[in-house]
JSON list of C-alpha atoms in Angstrom, two decimals:
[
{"chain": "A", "resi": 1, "resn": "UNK", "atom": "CA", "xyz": [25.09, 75.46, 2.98]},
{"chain": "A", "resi": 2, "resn": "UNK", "atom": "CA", "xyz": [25.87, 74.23, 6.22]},
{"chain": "A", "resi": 3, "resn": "UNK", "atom": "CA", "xyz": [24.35, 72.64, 9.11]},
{"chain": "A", "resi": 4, "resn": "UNK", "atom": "CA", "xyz": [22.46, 75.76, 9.73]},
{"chain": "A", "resi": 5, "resn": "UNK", "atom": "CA", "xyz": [19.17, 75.60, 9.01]},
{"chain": "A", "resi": 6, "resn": "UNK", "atom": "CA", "xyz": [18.33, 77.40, 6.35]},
{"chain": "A", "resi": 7, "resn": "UNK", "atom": "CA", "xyz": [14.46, 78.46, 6.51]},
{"chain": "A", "resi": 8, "resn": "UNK", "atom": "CA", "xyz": [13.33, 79.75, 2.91]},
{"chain": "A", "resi": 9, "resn": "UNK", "atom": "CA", "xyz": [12.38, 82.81, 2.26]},
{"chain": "A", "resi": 10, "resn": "UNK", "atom": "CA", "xyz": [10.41, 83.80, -1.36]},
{"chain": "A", "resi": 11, "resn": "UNK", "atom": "CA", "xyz": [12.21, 86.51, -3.68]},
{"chain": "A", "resi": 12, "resn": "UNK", "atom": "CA", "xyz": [12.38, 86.30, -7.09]},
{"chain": "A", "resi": 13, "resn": "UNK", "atom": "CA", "xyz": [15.01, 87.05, -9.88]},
{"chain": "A", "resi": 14, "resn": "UNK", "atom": "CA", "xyz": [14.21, 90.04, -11.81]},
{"chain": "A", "resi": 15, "resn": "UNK", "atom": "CA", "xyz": [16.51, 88.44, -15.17]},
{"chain": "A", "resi": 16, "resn": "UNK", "atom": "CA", "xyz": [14.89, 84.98, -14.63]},
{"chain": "A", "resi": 17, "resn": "UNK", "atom": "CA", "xyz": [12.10, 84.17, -16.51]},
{"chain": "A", "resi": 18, "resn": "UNK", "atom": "CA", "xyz": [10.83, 81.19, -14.40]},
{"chain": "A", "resi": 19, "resn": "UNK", "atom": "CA", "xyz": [7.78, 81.66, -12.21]},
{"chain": "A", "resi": 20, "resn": "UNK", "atom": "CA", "xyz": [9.24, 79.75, -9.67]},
{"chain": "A", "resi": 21, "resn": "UNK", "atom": "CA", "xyz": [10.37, 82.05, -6.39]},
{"chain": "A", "resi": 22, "resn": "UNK", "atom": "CA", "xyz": [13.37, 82.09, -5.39]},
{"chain": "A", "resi": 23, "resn": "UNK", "atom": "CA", "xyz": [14.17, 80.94, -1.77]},
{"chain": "A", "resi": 24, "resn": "UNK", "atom": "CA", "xyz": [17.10, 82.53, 0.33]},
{"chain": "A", "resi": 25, "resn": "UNK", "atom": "CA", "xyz": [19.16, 81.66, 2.93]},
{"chain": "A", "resi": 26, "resn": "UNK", "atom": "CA", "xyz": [18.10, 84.10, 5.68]},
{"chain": "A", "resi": 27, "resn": "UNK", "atom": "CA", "xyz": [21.59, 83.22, 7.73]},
{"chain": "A", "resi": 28, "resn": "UNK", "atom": "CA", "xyz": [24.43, 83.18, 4.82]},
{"chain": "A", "resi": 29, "resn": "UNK", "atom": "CA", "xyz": [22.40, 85.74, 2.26]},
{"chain": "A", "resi": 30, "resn": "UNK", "atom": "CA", "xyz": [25.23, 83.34, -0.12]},
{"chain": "A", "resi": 31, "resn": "UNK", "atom": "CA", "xyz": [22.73, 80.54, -1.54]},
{"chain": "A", "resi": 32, "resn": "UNK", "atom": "CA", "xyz": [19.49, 80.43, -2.54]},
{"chain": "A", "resi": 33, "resn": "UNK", "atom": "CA", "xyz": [17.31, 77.92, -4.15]},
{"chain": "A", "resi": 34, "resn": "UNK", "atom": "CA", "xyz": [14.13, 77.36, -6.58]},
{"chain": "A", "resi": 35, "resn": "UNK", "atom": "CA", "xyz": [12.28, 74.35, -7.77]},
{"chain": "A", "resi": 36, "resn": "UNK", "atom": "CA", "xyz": [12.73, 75.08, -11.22]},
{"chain": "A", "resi": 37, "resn": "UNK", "atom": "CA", "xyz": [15.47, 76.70, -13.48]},
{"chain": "A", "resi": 38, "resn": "UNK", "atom": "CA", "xyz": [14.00, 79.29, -16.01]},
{"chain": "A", "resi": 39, "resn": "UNK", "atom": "CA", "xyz": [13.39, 77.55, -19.37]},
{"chain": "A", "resi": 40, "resn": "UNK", "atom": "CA", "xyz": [13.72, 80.85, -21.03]},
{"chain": "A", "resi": 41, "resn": "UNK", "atom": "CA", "xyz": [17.34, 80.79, -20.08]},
{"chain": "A", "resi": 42, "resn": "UNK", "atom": "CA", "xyz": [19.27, 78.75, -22.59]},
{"chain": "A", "resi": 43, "resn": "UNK", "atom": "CA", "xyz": [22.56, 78.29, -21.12]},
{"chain": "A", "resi": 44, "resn": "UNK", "atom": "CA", "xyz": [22.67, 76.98, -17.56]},
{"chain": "A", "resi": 45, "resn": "UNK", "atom": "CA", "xyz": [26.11, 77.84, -15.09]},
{"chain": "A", "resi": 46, "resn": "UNK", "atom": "CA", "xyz": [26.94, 74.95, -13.14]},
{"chain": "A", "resi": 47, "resn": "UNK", "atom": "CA", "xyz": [29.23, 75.08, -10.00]},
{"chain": "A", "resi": 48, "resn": "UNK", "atom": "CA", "xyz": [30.32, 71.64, -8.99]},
{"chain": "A", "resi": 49, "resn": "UNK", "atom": "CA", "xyz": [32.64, 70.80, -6.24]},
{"chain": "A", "resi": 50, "resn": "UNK", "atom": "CA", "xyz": [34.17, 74.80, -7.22]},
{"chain": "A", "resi": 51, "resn": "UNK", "atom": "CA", "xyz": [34.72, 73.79, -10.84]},
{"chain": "A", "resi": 52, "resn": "UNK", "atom": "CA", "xyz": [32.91, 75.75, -13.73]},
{"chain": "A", "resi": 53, "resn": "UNK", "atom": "CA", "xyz": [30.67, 74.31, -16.73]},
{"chain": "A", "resi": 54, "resn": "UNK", "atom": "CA", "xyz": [28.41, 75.96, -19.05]},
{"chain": "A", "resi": 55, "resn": "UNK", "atom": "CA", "xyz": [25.95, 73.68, -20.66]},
{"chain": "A", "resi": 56, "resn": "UNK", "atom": "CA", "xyz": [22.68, 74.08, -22.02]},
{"chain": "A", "resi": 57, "resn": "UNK", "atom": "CA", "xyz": [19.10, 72.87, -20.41]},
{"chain": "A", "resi": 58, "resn": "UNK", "atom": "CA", "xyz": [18.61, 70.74, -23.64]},
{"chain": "A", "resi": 59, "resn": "UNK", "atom": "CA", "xyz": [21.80, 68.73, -22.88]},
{"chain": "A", "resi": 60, "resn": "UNK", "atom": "CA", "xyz": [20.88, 68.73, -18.95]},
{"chain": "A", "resi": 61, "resn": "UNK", "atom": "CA", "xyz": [17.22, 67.45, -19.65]},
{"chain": "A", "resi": 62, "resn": "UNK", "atom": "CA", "xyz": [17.79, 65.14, -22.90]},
{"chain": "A", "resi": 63, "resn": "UNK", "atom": "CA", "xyz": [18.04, 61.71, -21.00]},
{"chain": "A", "resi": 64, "resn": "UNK", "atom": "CA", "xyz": [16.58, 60.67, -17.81]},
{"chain": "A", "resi": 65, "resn": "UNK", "atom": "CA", "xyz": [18.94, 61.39, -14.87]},
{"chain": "A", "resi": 66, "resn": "UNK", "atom": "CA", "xyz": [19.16, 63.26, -11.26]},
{"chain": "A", "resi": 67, "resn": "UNK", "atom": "CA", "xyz": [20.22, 66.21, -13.83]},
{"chain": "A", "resi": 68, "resn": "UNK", "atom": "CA", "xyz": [16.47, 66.39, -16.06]},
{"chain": "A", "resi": 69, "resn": "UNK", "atom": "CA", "xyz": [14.75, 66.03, -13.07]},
{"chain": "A", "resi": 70, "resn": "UNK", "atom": "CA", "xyz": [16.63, 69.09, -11.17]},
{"chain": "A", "resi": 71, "resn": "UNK", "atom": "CA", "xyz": [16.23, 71.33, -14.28]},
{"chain": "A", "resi": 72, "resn": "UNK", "atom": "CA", "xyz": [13.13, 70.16, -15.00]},
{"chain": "A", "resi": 73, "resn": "UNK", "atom": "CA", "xyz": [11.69, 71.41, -11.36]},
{"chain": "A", "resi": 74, "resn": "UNK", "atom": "CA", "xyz": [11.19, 68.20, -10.31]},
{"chain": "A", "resi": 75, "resn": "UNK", "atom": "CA", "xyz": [14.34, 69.03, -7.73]},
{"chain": "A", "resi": 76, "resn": "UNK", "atom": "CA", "xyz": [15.46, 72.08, -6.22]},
{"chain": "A", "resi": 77, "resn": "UNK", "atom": "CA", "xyz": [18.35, 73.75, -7.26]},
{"chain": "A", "resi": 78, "resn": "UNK", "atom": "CA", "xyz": [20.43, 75.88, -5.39]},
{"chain": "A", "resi": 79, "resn": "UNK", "atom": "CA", "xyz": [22.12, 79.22, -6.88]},
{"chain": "A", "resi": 80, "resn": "UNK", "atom": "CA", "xyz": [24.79, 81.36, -5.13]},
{"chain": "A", "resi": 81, "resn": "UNK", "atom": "CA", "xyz": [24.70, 85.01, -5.08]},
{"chain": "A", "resi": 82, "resn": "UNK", "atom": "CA", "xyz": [26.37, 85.25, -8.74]},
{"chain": "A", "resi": 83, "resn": "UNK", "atom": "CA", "xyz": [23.99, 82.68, -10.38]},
{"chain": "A", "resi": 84, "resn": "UNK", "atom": "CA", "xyz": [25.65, 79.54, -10.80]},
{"chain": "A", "resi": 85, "resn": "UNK", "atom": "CA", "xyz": [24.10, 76.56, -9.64]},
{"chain": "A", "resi": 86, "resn": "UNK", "atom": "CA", "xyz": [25.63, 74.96, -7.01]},
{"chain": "A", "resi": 87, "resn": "UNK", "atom": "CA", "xyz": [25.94, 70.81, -6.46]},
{"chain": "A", "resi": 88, "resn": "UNK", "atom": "CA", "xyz": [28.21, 69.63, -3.90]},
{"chain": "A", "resi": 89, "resn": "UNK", "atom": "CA", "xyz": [29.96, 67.04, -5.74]},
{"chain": "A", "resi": 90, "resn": "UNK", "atom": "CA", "xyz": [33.41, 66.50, -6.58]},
{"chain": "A", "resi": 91, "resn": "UNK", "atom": "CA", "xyz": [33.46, 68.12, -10.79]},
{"chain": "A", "resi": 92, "resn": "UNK", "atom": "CA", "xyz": [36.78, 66.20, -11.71]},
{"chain": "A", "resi": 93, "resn": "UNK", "atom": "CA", "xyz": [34.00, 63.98, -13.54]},
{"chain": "A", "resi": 94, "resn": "UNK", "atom": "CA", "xyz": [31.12, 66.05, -14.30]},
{"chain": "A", "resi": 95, "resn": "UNK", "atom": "CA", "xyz": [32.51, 67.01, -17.62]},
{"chain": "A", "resi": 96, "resn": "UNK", "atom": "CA", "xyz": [32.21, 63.01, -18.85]},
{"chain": "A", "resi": 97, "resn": "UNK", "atom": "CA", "xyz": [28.66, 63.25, -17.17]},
{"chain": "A", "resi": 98, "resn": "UNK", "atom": "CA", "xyz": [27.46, 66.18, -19.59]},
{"chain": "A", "resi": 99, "resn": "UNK", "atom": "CA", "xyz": [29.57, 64.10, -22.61]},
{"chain": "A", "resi": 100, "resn": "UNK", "atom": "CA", "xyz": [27.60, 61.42, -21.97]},
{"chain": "A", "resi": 101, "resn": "UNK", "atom": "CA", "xyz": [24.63, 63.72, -21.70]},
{"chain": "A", "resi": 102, "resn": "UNK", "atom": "CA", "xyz": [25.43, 65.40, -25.13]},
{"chain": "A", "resi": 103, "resn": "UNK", "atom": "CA", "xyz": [26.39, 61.97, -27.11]},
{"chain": "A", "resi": 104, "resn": "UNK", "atom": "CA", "xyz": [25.13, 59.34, -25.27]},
{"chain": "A", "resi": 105, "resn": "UNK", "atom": "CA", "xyz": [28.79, 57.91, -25.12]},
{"chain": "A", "resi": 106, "resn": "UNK", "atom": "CA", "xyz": [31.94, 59.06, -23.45]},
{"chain": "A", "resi": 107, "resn": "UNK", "atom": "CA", "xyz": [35.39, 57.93, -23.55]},
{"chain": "A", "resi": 108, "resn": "UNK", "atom": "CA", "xyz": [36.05, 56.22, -20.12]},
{"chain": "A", "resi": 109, "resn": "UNK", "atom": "CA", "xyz": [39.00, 57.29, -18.55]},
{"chain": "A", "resi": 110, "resn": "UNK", "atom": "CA", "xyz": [42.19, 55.44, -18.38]},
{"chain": "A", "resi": 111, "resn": "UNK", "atom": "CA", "xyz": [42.89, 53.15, -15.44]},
{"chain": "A", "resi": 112, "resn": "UNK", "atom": "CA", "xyz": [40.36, 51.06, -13.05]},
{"chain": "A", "resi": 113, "resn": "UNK", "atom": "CA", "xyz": [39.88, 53.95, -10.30]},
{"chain": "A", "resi": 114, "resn": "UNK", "atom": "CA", "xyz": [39.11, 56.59, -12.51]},
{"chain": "A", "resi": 115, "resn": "UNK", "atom": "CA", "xyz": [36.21, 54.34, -14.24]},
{"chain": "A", "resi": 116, "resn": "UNK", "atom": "CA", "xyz": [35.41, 53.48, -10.44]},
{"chain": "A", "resi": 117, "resn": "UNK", "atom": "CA", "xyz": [34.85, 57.06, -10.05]},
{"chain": "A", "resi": 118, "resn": "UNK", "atom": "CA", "xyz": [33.17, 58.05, -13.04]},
{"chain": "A", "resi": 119, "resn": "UNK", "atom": "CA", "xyz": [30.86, 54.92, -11.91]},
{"chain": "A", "resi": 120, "resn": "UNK", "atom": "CA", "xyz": [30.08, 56.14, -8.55]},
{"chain": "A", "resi": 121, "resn": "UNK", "atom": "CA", "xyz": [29.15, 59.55, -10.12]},
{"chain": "A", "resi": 122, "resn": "UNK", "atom": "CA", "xyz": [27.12, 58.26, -13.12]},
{"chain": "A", "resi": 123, "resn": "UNK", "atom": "CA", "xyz": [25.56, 56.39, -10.38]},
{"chain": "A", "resi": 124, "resn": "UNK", "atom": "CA", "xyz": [24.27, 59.74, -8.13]},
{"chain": "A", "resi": 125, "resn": "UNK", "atom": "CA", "xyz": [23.63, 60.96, -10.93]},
{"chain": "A", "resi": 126, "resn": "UNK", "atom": "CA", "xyz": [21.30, 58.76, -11.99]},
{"chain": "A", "resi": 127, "resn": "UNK", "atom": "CA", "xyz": [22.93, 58.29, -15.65]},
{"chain": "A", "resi": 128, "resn": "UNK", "atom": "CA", "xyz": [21.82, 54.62, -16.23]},
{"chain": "A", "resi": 129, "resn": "UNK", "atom": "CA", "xyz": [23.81, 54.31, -19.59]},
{"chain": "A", "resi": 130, "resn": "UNK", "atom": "CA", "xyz": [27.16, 55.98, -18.45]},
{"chain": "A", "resi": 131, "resn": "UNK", "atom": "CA", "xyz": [26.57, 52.99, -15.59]},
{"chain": "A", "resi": 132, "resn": "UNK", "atom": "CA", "xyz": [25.84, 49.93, -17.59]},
{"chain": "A", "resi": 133, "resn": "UNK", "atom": "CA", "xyz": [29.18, 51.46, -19.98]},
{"chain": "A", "resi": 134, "resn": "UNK", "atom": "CA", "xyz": [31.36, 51.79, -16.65]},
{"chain": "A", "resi": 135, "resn": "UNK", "atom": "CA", "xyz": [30.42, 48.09, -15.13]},
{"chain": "A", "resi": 136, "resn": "UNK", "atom": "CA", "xyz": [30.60, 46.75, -18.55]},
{"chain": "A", "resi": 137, "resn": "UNK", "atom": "CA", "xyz": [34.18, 48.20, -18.59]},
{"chain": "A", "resi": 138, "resn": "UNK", "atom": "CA", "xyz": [35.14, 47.36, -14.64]},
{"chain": "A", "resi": 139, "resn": "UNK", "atom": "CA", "xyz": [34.40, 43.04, -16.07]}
]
């Protein structure tokens, strides 16, 4: 996912159950993209910034957040050639983001820039309550 433009093209996924196409990169053949994740699939593989999470859509979709609406097909989603679903992000903080997801709390990390960071992700992320718990922290 470079600067090249990458111009969609439709397949599908012959294990997915979604009806949404999948969309190719016709230049790389490595990434590919769909509006929706099937719902038939309960676990979801996550790739962020090259580290690994398994999750479930339930956690993904169960508050409101940049997350429900990109597994909810309200986003695209891009998948690499193996299936996991790529977001360009740094993941040394994604696995507080699905915490918070699961629980609705999290245990902020220790020291002022690492609940600085967890802020600025809970923040593209859209996770209004893992925000209001960082700030609240940061005073």
């Amino acid at each position: 996912m470079s600067g090249d433009s990458c111009l969609p093209q439709h397949h599908t996924l012959s294990h997915s159950t979604s009806s949404a196409p999948l969309l190719a990169c016709p230049k790389t053949k490595t990434c590919s993209y769909r509006g929706a994740v099937g719902l038939g699939n309960k676990y979801v593989r996550i790739n962020v910034g090259g580290t690994l999470f398994y999750t479930t859509l339930q956690v993904l979709t169960r508050l409101d957040s940049m997350l429900k609406a990109m597994f909810s097909g309200k986003k695209e989603v891009f998948i690499d050639k193996d299936g996991w679903i790529l977001i360009d992000r740094n993941g040394k903080h994604f696995g507080s983001i699905l915490c918070f997801l699961r629980d609705g709390t999290v245990s902020l990390p220790k020291g002022r820039q690492a609940v600085q960071e967890l802020l600025a992700e809970a923040k593209y992320y859209l996770a209004q309550g893992l925000v209001e718990l960082c700030e609240n922290s940061l005073q």
